[in-house]
XYZ file of N, CA and C in Angstrom:
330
model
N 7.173 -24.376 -13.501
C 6.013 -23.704 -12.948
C 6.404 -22.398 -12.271
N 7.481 -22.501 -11.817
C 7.859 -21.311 -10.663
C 8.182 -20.530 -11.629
N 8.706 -20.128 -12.734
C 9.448 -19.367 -14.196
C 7.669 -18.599 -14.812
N 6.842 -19.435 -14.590
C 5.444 -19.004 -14.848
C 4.841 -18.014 -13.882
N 4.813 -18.402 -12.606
C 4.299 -17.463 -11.680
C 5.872 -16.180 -11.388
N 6.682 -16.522 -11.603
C 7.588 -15.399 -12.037
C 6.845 -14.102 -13.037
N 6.794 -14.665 -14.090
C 6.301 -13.766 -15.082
C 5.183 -13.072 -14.977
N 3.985 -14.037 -14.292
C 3.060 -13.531 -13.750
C 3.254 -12.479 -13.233
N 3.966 -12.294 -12.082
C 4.246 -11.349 -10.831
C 4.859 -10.050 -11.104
N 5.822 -10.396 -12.082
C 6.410 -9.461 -13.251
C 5.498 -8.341 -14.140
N 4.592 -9.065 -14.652
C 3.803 -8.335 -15.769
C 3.012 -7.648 -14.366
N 2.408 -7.938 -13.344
C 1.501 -7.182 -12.843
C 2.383 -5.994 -11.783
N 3.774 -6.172 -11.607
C 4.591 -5.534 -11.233
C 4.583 -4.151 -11.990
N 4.409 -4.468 -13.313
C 5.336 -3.497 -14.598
C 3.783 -2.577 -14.900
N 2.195 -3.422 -14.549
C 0.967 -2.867 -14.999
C 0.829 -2.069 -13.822
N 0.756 -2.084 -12.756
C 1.015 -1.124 -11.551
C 1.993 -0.004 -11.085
N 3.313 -0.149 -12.336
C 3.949 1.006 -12.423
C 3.735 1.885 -13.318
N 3.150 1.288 -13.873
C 2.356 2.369 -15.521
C 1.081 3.071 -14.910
N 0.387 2.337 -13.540
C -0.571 2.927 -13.612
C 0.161 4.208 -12.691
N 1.145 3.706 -11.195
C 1.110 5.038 -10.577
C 2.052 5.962 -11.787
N 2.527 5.747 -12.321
C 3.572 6.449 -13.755
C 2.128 7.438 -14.321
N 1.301 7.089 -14.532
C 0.329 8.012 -15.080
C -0.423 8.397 -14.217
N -0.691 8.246 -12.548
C -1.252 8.787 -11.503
C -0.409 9.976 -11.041
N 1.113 9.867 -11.680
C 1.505 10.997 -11.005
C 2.159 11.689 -11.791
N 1.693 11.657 -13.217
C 2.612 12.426 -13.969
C 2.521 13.919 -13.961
N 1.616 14.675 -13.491
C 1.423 16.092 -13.614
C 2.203 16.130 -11.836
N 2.687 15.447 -10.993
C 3.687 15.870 -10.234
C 5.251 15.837 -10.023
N 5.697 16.779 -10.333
C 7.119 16.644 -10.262
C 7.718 16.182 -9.358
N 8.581 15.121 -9.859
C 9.454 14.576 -8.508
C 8.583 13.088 -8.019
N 7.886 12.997 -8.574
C 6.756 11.565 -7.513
C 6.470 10.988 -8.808
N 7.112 9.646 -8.818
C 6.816 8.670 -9.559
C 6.463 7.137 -8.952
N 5.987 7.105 -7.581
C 5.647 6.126 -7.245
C 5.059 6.109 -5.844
N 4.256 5.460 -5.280
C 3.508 5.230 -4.471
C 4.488 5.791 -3.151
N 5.796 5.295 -3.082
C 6.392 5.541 -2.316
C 6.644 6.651 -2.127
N 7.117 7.284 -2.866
C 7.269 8.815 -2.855
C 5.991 9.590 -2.310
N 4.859 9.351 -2.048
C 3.861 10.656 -1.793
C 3.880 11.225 -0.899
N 3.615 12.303 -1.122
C 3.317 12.957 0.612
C 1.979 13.291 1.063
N 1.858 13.698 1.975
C 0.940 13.507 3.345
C -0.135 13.698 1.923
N -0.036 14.742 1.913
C -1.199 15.593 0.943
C -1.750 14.580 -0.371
N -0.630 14.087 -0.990
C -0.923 12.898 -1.903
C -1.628 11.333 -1.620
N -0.782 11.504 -0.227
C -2.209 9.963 0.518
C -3.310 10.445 0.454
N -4.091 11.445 0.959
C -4.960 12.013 1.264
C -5.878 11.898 -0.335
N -5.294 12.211 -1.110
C -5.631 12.351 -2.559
C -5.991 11.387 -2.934
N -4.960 10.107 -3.053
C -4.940 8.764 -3.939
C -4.937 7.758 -3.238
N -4.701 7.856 -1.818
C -5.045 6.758 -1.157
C -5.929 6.753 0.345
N -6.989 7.407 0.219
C -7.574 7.315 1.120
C -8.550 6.201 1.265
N -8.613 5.690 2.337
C -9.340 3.893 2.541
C -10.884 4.248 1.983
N -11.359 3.430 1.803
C -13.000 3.149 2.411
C -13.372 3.493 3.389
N -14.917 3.589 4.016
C -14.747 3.850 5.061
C -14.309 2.257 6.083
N -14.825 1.312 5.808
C -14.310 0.181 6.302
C -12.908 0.055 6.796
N -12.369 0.577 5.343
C -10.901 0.128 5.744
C -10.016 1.050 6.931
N -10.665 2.278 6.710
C -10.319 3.320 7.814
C -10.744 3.331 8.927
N -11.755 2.133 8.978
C -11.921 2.147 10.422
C -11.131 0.606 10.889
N -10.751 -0.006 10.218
C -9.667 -1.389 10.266
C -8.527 -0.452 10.402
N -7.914 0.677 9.591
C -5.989 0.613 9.600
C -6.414 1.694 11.382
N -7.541 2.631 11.744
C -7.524 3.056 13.067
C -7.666 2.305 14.155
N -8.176 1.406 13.751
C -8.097 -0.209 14.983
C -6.815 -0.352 15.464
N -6.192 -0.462 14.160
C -5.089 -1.446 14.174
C -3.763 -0.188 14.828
N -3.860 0.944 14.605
C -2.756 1.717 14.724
C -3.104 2.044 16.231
N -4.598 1.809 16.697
C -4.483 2.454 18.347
C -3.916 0.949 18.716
N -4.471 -0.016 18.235
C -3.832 -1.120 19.089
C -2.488 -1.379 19.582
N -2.363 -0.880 18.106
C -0.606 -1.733 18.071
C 0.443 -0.876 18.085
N -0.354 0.908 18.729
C 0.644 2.080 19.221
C 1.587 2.157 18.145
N 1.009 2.267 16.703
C 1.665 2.699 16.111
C 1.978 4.237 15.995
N 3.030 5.000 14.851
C 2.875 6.410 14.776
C 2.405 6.709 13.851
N 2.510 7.986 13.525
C 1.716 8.615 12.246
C 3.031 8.359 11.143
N 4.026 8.351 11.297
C 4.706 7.753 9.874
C 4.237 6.085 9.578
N 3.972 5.610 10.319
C 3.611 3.883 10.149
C 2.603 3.972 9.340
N 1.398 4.891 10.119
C 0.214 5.250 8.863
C 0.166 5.619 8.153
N 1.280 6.298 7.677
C 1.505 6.987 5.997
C 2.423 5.864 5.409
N 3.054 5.114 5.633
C 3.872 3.860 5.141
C 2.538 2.718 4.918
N 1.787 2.415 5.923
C 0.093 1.666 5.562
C -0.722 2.274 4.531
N -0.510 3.060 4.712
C -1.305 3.574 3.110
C -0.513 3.712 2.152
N 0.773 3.314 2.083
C 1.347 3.614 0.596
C 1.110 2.598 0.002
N 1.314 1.219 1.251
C 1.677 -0.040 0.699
C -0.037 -0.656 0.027
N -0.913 -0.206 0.901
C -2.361 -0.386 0.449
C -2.330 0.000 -0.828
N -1.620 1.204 -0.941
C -1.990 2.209 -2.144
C -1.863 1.064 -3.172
N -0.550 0.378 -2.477
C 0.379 -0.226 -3.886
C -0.443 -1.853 -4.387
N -0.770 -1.848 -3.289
C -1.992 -3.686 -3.146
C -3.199 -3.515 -4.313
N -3.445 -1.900 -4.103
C -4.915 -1.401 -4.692
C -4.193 -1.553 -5.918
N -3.121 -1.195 -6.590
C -3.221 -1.013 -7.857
C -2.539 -2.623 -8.118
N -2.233 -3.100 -7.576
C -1.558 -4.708 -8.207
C -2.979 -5.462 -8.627
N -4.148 -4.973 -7.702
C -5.558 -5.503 -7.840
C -6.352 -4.813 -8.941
N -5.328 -3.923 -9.729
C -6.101 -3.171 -10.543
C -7.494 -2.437 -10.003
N -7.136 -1.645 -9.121
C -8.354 -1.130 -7.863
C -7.991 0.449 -8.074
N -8.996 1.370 -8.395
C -9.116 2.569 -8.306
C -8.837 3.524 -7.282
N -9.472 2.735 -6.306
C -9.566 2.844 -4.647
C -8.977 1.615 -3.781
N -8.495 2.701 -2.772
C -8.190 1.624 -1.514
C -9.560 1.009 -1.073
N -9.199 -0.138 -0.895
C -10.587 -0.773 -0.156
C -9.922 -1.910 1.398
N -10.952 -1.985 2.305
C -10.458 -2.595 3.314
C -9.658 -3.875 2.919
N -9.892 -4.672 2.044
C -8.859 -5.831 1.690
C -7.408 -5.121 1.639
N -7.141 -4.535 1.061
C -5.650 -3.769 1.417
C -5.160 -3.326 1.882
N -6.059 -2.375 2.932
C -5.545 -2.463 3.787
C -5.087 -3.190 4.935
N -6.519 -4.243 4.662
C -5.818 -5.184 5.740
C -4.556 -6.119 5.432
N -4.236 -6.217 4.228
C -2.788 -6.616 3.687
C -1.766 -6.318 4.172
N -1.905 -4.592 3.940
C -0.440 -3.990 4.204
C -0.495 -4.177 5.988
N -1.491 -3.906 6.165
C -1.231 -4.063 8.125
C -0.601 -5.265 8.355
N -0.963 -6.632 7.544
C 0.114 -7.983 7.720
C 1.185 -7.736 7.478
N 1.328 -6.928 6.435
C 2.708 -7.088 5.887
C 3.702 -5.837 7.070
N 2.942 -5.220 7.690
C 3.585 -4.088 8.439
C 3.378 -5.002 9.850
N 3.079 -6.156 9.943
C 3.259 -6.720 11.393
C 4.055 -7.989 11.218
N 3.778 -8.337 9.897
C 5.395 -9.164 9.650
C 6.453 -8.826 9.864
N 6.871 -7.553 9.555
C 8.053 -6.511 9.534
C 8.174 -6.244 10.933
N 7.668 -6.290 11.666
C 7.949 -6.053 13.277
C 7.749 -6.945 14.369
N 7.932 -8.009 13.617
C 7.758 -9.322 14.497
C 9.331 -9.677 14.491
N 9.551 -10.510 15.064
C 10.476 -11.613 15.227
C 10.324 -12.660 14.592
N 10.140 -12.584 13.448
C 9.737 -13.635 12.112
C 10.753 -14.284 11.679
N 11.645 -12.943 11.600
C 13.179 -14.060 10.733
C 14.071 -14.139 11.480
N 14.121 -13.492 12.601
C 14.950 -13.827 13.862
C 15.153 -15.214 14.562
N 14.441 -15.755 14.097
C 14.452 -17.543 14.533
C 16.173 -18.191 14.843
C-alpha cells in the first residue's frame, strides 16, 4: 500500500513541476516556485482575498518578517499547484502557515 501512495505523491510531484516549468518559462533563471522574487509572488501567487487576510493574521500574530511572507507564499504557491489550483486560495495558505509553524516549533526536539 505504502509503494502506491508513493507513486501517487510522485506523479503529482512531477504534474506540479511541469506546471511551474511552463509558468516560468519566458523567465530566465526561475524554474520553480522557490526561486521567485518579490515581483513574481506578486504575479503568481497572490492569495484570495480570504487568504490574505488569514497569512496577515497570522504574520502580525506570530511577529513574523517579510522574508517568512515571501517563503508563505511560495509554499502556498506550491500547495496551489499540487491541488491543481490556478490561484492561491485560503486553504493553502492556511497549509503552508502549518507547515511554517511546524518548522518553528519544538516538534522534533523531543
Amino acid at each position: 500500500m505504502l509503494h502506491v501512495v508513493s507513486c501517487f505523491v510522485y506523479a503529482g510531484v512531477i504534474k506540479a513541476r511541469a506546471i511551474q516549468s511552463m509558468r516560468y518559462k519566458n523567465h530566465p533563471g526561475i524554474h520553480c516556485n522557490a526561486q521567485m522574487t518579490t515581483a513574481l509572488l506578486h504575479k503568481y501567487a497572490e492569495p484570495d482575498a480570504e487568504g490574505m487576510s488569514r497569512l496577515r493574521e497570522a504574520i502580525t500574530k506570530m511577529n513574523m518578517s517579510a522574508r517568512a511572507y515571501d517563503r508563505i507564499l511560495k509554499v502556498a504557491r506550491t500547495i496551489a499547484d499540487l491541488d491543481a489550483s490556478v490561484h492561491v486560495r485560503q486553504p493553502h495558505i492556511m497549509e503552508a502557515i502549518a507547515y511554517r509553524n511546524l518548522d518553528r516549533s519544538n516538534y522534533f526536539n523531543l
